[in-house]
Structures are given as structure tokens and as C-alpha cells.
Coordinates of C-alpha atoms in Angstrom, one line a residue:
X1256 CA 88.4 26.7 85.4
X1257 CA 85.1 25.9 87.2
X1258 CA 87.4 24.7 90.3
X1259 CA 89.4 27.5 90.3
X1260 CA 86.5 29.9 90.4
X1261 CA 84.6 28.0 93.1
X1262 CA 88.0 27.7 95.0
X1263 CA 88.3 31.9 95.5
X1264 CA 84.4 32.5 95.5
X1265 CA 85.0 34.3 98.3
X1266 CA 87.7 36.8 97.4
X1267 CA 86.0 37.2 93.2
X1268 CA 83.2 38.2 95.0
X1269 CA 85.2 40.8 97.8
X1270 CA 86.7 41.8 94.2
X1271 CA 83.5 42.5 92.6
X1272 CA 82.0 44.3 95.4
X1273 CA 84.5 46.1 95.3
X1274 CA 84.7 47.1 91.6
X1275 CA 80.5 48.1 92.1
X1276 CA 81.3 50.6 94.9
X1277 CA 84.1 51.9 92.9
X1278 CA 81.6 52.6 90.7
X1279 CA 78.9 53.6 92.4
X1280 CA 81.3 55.9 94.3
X1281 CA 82.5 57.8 90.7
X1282 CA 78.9 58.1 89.4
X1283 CA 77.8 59.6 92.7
X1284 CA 80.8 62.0 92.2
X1285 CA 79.8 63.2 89.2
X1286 CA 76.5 63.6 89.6
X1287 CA 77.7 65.8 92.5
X1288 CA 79.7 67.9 90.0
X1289 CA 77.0 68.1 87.9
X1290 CA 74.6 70.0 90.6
X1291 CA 77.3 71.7 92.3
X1292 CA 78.1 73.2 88.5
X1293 CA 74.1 74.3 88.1
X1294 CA 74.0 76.2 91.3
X1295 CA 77.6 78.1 90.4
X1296 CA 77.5 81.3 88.7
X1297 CA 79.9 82.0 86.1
X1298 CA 80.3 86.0 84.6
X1299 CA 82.0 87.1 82.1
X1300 CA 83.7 90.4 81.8
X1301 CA 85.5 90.7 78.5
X1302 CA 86.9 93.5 76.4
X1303 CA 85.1 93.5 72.7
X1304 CA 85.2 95.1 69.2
X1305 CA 88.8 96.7 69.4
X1306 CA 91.1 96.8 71.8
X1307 CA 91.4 101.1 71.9
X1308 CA 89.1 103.0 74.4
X1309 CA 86.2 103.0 71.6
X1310 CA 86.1 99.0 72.5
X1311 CA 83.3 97.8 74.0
X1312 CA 82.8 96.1 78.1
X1313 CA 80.7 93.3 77.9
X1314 CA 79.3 91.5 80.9
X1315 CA 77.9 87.9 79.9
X1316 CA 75.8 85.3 81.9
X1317 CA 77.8 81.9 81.5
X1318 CA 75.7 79.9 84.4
X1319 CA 73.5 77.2 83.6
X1320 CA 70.5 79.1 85.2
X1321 CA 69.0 82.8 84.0
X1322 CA 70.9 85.8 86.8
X1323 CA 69.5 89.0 87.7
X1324 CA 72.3 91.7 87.3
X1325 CA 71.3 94.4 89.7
X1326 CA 74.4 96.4 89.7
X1327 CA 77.5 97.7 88.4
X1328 CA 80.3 98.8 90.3
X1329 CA 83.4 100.9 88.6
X1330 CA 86.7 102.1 89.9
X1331 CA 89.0 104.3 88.5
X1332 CA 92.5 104.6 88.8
X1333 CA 93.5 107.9 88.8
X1334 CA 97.7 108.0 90.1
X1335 CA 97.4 107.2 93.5
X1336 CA 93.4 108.0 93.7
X1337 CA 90.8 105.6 93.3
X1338 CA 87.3 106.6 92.2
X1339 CA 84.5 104.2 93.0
X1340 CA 80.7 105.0 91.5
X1341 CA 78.0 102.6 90.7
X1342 CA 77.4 103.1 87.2
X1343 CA 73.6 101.5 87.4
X1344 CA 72.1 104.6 87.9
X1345 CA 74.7 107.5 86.8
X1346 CA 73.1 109.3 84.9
X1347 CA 69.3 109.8 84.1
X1348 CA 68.1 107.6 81.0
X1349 CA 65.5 109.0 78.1
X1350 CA 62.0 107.3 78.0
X1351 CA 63.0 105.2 75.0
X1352 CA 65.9 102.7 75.8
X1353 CA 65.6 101.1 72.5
X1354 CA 65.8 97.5 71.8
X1355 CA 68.2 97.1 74.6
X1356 CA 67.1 98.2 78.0
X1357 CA 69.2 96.2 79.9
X1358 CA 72.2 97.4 78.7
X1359 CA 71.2 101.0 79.1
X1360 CA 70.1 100.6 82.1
X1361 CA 73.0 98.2 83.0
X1362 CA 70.7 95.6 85.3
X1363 CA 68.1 93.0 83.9
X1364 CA 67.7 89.5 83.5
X1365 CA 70.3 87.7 81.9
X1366 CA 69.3 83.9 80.1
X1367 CA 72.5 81.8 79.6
X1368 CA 74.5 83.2 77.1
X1369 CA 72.9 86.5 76.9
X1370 CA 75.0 89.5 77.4
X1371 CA 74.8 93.3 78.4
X1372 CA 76.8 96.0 76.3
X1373 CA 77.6 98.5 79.1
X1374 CA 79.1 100.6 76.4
X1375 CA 82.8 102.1 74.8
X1376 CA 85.6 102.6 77.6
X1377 CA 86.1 105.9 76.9
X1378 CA 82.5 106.9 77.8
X1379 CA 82.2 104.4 80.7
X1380 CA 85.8 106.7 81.9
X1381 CA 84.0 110.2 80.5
X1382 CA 80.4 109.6 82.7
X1383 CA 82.0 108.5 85.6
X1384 CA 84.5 111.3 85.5
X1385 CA 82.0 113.9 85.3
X1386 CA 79.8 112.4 87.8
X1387 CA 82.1 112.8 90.4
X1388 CA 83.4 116.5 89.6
X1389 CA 86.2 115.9 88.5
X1390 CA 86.6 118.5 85.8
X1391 CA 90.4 118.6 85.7
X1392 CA 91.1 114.9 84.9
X1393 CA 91.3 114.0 81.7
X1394 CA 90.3 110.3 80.8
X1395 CA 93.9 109.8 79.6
X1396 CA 95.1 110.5 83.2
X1397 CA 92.9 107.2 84.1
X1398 CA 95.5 104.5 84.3
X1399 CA 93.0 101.4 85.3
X1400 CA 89.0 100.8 85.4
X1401 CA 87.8 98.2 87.6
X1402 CA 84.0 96.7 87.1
X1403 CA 82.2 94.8 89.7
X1404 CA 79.1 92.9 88.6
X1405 CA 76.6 92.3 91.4
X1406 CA 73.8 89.6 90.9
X1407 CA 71.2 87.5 92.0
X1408 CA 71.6 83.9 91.2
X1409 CA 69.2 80.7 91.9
X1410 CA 67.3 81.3 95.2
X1411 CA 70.0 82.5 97.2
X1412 CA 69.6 85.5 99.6
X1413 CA 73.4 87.0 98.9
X1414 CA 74.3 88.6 96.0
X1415 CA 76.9 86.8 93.9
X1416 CA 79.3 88.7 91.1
X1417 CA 82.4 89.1 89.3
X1418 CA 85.2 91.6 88.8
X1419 CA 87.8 92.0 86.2
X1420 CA 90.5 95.1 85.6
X1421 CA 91.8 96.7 82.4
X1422 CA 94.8 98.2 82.0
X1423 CA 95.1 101.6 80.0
X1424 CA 98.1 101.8 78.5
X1425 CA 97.9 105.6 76.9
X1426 CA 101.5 106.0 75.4
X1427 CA 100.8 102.9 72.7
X1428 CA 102.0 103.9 69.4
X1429 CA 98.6 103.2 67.6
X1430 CA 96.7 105.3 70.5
X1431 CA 95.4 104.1 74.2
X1432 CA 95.0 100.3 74.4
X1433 CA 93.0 98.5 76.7
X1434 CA 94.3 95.5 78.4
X1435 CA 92.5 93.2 80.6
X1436 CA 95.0 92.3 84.0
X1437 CA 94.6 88.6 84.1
X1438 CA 93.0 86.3 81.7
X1439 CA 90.1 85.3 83.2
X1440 CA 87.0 87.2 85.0
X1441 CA 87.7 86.8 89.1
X1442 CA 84.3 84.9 90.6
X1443 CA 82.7 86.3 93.7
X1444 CA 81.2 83.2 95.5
X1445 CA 83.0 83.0 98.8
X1446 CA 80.3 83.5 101.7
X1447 CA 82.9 86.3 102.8
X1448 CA 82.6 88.3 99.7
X1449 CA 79.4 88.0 99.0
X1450 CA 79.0 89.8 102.1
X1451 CA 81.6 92.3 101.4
X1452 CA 79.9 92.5 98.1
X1453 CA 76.5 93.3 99.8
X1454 CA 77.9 95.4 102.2
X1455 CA 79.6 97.2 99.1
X1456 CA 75.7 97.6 97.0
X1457 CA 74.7 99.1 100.7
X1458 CA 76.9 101.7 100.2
X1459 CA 76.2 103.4 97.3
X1460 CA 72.5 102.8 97.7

């Protein structure tokens, strides 16, 4: 056994060196994972409480790190029209905002985990309806809403964010249905759109 081993020294010990880097090489991998997962934002956009236009749009912070929302983007769908508003500052907001500014106000810090309650379809639809005059639309002549969540994360200097569409499907038999298109939340965190994205909060500034 002893002369075996001292016979191929050399190529137990090319093996073993080897096997370390191997090793080293996969713990250095993961470790990269690791930090390239803390510095990636993750947004949720989810449908909640029901699935009829009295359900709820929730926009929750999944990152590892605390994200400043600072906008909201919507766009609705109306036949071959689309309707783009922020809905941050739509409307003017009472003194009192409750227990839940953030969600009123529809910016704020978000912790991991936390979430903001941007409200029932239907009135998300309604507000931004009436903030644009459009009087003779009804919100069941809305076929799709589109949000656009625009945030701050880590130190960065561009904005990063998230979009998902719903689906509003107003001849169900049980009344309009909301149904998210895809089924996951669509990450903004391409250099390219997080510029488009910027360029997008620049506009309706």
C-alpha cells in the first residue's frame, strides 16, 4: 500500500490539488451568489383578498435589503387606448393617513417582507378614470391595468422596479374577475430599463 502510494506521489498529489481548487472554485461561486442575491431587488405585485374588482393590489418588498418605493405607475387599457397616470400623487390625501401612510400615499420605505395595500381594483380603475376626464368610460370598458413600481434600492443612482398586468375579464358568470397575465411579477434590473424607467418617472413629474 505504502509503495503504491509513494510510487504515484506525484499524480495523488496533482489529484488532490485538484480536488482543493474544485472546491475552492464552488465555495467562491456561492459566495458570489450569495452577494449578487443581496444587491438584487425582488417586487412583488400580487392580486389579494378575492379575485373580483373589490380584490386588493399589493406591492411587497421580497429583497434582502429595506427599498424605497417612490412611485407608482398605472396603465389602462381601454379598446385600443392606453391611459398612463402615476397614481402616487392622484388625488389630494386628508391630514390623517391613518396607521398606513405608505399605502395611502403609495411611496415609503419598505423592510423585507413589508407590503403596501394600494387599494380595490375597482377604485385604483375609478380614480384614475376620473383623473384623466374621461367621464364616458365606464370601469367595465377597462379591459387591462398595468402597475409599474419604481424604487430605490441599496446605493444605486438608478431607480429599479417591477411591473405586472391583470386581466379583466367582465363577462364572468360570477361578475368581473381579475386575472394576473403571467405568473410571476416581471423585474426591472437591466441598465437599459432602469433608464427607460427613469426617463418614464421624468415624465410625469
Amino acid at each position: 500500500m505504502w509503495q503504491w502510494i509513494s510510487a504515484h506521489s506525484a499524480a495523488i498529489s496533482i489529484f488532490f490539488n485538484f480536488l482543493m481548487v474544485v472546491v475552492w472554485v464552488t465555495y467562491l461561486q456561492l459566495l458570489l451568489v450569495q452577494f449578487r442575491a443581496t444587491r438584487r431587488s425582488s417586487i412583488l405585485i400580487t392580486r389579494a383578498a378575492g379575485r373580483g374588482m373589490r380584490s386588493r393590489c399589493l406591492v411587497t418588498n421580497m429583497s434582502s435589503q429595506p427599498l424605497y418605493v417612490t412611485s407608482l405607475i398605472g396603465t389602462l387599457h381601454v379598446g385600443d387606448r392606453q391611459i398612463e397616470l402615476p397614481l402616487t400623487d392622484l388625488r389630494d390625501l386628508p391630514d390623517d393617513l391613518g396607521n398606513d401612510p405608505r399605502s395611502k400615499m403609495g411611496q415609503g420605505s419598505l423592510n423585507t417582507g413589508q407590503y403596501l395595500d394600494i387599494g380595490h381594483f375597482h377604485d385604483i380603475v375609478d380614480v384614475m378614470l376620473a383623473a384623466n376626464d374621461e367621464t364616458e368610460v365606464e370601469v367595465t370598458e377597462v379591459d387591462q391595468f398595468d402597475l409599474t413600481v419604481v424604487a430605490f434600492y441599496s446605493r444605486e443612482d438608478l431607480p429599479v422596479g417591477a411591473t405586472r398586468s391583470f386581466h379583466f375579464d367582465h363577462a364572468a358568470a360570477k361578475g368581473s374577475r381579475v386575472k394576473p397575465l403571467g405568473l410571476s411579477t416581471d423585474q426591472i434590473r437591466q441598465l437599459r430599463r432602469r433608464r427607460a424607467l427613469l426617463k418614464q418617472v421624468e415624465y410625469h413629474m
